[in-house]
Coordinates of C-alpha atoms in Angstrom, one line a residue:
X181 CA -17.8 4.7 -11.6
X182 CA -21.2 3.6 -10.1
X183 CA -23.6 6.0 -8.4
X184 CA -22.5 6.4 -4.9
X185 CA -24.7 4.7 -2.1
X186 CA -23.8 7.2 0.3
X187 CA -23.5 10.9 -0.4
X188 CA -22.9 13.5 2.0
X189 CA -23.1 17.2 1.8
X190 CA -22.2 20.0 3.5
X191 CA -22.4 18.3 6.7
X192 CA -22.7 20.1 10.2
X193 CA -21.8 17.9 13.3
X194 CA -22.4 19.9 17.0
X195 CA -22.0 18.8 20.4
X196 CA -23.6 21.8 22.4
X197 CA -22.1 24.9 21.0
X198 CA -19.1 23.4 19.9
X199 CA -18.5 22.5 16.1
X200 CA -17.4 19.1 15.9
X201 CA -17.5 18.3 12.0
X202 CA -17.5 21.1 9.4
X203 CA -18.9 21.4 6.0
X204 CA -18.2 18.0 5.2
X205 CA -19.2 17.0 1.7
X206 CA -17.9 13.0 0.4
X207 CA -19.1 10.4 -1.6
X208 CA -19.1 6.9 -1.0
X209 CA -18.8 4.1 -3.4
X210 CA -20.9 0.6 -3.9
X211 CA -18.7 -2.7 -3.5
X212 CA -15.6 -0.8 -2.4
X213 CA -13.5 -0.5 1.2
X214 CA -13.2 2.8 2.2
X215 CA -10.9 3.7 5.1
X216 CA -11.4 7.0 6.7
X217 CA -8.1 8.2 8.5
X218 CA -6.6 10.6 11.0
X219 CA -5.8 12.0 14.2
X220 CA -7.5 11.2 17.7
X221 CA -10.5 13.4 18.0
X222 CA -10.2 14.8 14.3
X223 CA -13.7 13.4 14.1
X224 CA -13.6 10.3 12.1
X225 CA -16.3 8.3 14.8
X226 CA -18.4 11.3 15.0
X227 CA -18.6 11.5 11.7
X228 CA -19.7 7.7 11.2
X229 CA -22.2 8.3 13.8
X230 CA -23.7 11.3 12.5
X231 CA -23.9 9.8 8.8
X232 CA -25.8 7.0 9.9
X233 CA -27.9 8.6 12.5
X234 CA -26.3 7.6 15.6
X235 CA -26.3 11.1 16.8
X236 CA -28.6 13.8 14.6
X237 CA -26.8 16.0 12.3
X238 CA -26.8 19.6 13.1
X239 CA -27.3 20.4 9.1
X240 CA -26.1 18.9 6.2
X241 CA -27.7 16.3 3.8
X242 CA -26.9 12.5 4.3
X243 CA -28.8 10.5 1.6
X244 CA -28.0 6.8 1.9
X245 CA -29.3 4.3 -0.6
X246 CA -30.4 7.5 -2.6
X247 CA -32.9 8.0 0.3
X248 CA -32.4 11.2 2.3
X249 CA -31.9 10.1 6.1
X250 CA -31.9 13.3 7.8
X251 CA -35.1 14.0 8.1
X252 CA -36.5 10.5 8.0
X253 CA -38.8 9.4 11.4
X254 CA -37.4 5.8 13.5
X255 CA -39.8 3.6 11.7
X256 CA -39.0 4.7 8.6
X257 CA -34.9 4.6 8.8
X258 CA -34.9 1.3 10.9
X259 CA -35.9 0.2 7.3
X260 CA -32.8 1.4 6.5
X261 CA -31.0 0.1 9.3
X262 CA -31.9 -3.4 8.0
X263 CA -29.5 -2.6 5.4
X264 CA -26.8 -2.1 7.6
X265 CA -24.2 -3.6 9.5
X266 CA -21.9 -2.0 12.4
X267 CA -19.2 -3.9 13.6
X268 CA -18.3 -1.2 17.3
X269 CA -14.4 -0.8 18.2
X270 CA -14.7 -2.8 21.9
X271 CA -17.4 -5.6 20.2
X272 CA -20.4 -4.6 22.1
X273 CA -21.4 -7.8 22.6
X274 CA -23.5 -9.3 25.5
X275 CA -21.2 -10.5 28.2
X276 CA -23.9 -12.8 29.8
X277 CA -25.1 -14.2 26.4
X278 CA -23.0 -16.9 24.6
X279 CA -22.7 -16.6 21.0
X280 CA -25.1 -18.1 19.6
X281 CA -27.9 -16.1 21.3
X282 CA -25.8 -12.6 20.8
X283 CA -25.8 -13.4 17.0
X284 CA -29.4 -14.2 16.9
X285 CA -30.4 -10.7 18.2
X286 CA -30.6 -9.1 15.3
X287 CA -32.8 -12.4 13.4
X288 CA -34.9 -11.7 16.5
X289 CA -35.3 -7.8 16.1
X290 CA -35.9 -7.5 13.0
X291 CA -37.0 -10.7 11.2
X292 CA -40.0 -12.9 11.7
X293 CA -37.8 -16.2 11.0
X294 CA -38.7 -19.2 12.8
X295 CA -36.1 -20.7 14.9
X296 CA -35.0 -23.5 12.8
X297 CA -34.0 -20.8 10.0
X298 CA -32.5 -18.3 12.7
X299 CA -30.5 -21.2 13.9
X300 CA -29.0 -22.2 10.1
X301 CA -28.5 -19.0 9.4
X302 CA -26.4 -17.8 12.8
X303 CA -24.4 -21.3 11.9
X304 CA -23.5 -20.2 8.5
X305 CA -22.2 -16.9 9.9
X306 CA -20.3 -18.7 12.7
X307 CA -18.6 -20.5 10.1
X308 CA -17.7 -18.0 7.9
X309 CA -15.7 -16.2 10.2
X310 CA -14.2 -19.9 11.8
X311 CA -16.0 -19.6 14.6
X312 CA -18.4 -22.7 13.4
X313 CA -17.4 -24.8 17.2
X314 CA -17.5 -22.0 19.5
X315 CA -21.6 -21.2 19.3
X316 CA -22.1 -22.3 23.1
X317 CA -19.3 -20.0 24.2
X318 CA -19.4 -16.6 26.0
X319 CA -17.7 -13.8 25.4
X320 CA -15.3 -14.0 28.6
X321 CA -14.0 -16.9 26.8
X322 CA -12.9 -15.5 23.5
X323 CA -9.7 -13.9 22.8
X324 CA -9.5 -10.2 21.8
X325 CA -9.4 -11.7 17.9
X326 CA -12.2 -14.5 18.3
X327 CA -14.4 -11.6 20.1
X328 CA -14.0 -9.8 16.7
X329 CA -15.2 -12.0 14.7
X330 CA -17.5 -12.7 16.3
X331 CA -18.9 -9.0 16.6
X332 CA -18.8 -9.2 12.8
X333 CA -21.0 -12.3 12.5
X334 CA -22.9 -10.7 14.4
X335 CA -23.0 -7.6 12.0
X336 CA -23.2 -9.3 8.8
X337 CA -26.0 -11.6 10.0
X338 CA -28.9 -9.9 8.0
X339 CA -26.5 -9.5 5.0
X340 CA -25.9 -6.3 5.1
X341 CA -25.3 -4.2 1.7
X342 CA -23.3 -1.6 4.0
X343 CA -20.6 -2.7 6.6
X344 CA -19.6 0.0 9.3
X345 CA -15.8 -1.3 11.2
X346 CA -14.8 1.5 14.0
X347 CA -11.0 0.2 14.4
X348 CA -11.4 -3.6 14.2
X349 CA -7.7 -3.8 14.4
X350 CA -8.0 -1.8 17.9
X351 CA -6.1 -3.9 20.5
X352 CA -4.9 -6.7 18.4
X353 CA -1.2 -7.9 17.3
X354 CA -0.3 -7.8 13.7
X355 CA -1.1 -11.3 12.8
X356 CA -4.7 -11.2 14.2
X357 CA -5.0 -8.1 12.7
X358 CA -3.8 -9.2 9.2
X359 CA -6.0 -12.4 9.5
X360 CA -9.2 -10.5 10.2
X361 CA -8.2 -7.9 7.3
X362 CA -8.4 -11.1 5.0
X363 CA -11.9 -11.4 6.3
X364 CA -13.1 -8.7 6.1
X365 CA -12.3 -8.8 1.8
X366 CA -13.6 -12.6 2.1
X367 CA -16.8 -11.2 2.9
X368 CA -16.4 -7.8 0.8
X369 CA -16.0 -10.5 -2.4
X370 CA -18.6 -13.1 -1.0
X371 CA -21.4 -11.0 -0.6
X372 CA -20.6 -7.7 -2.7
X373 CA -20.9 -5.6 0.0
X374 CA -19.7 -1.8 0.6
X375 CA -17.4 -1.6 3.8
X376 CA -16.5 1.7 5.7
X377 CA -13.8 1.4 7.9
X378 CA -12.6 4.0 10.6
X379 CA -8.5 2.9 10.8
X380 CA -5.4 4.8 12.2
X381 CA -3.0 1.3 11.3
X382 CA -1.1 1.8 8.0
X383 CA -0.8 -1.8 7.4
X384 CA -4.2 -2.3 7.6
X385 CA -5.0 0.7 5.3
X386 CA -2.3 -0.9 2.6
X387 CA -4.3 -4.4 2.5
X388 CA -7.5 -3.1 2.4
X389 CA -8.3 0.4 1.6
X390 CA -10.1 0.6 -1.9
X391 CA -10.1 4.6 -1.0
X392 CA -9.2 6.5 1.6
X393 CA -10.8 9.7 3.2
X394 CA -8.6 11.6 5.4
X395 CA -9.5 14.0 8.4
X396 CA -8.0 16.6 10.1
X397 CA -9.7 19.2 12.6
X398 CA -13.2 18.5 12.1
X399 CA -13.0 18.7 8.1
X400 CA -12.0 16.4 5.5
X401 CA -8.4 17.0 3.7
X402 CA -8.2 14.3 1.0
X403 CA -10.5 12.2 -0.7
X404 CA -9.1 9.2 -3.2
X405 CA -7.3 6.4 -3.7
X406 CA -4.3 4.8 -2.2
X407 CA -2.1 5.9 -4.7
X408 CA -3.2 9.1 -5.0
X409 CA -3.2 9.9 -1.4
X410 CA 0.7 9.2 -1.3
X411 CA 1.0 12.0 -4.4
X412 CA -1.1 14.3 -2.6
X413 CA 1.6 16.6 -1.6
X414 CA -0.7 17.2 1.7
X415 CA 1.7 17.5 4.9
X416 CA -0.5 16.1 6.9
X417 CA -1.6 12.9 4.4
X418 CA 2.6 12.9 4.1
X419 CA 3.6 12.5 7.9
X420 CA 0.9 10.0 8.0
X421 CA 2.6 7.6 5.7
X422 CA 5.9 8.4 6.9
X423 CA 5.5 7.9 10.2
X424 CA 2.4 5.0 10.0
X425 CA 0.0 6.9 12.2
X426 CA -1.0 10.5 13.8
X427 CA -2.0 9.2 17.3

């Protein structure tokens, strides 16, 4: 198995005096899907903020890329940040803005592109994830699957080596769901990239899920694969995929 491209260790997540995440040590593999699972306010989206310095870990060491992040200044991690792309459970994209100009924000930030490249590129993007003839839209005029995709244009359109999803199936019905799932591997195969998905929906989990880390409580119970997750022998791992979800 290749060296992991991120590692965490003995992770320490606070808000105030409360302990929100708990010695949390896991590994994360290059070119795989991992889905990390579990109960509302078990800490899955705290923990995806804290790894990649969203909010500042209490303790712990998060070394991403090999590089330790923890301690790193802004200058130096929004190097890393280049390398990354976050795809927010409600879109986060600019209401007033139509897509073209949301997609070109991070080109904007972060590259020194001119325009005629910034505008082939956004175009490839848009077309990737079948939004090629909906550029000049806004947001208010996408459905809840179109605003999706294009929040993940959007986050794939510095090529990312890392992809961050926090419930892209939130709020959609089982075909859209399915059909962005599809994508979402399109773009895992296309461009090699590492995806980290925070998921509650079982069928989602079963199409994509290369490996699956689950929570519970602030700490991690299981780490591994599909398969082995369903052996575990783990009650809570169990009721999950007996019943299809803890919320």
């Amino acid at each position: 198995m290749k060296k992991p491209i991120v590692e965490v260790k003995d992770l320490v997540a606070k808000y105030g005096e409360d302990t929100i995440l708990e010695d949390i040590s896991i590994d994360i593999y290059p070119e795989q899907v991992t889905v990390i699972v579990g109960g509302s306010g078990c800490g899955k989206t705290t923990l995806i903020k804290n790894i990649f310095k969203l909010y500042q870990p209490y303790s712990g060491s998060v070394r991403i890329f090999g590089e330790e992040i923890t301690d790193m200044d802004e200058v130096e991690y929004e190097q890393v940040l280049k390398r990354i792309g976050m795809l927010f459970q409600n879109g986060a994209l600019i209401n007033s803005m139509n897509l073209f100009d949301n997609i070109s924000i991070p080109l904007e930030q972060h590259t020194n592109l001119p325009l005629s490249i910034i505008d082939k590129i956004i175009k490839v993007k848009l077309n990737l994830v079948n939004l090629g003839d909906a550029l000049e839209l806004n947001p208010s005029e996408l459905s809840g699957g179109m605003k999706k995709r294009a929040a993940l244009a959007r986050a794939i359109v510095l090529d990312p080596e890392i992809l961050v999803c926090d419930e892209p199936s939130a709020g959609l019905d089982p075909l859209t769901s399915a059909s962005l799932d599809e994508l979402i591997l399109k773009l895992k195969s296309l461009f090699k990239m590492t995806i980290i998905i925070v998921s509650h929906e079982l069928a989602s989990i079963h199409r994509i899920a290369d490996r699956l880390i689950f929570m519970d409580n602030g700490r991690v119970l299981f780490t591994g694969s599909l398969e082995e997750a369903k052996r575990s022998k783990i009650p809570e791992v169990e009721t999950f995929f007996r019943v299809g979800k803890f919320d």
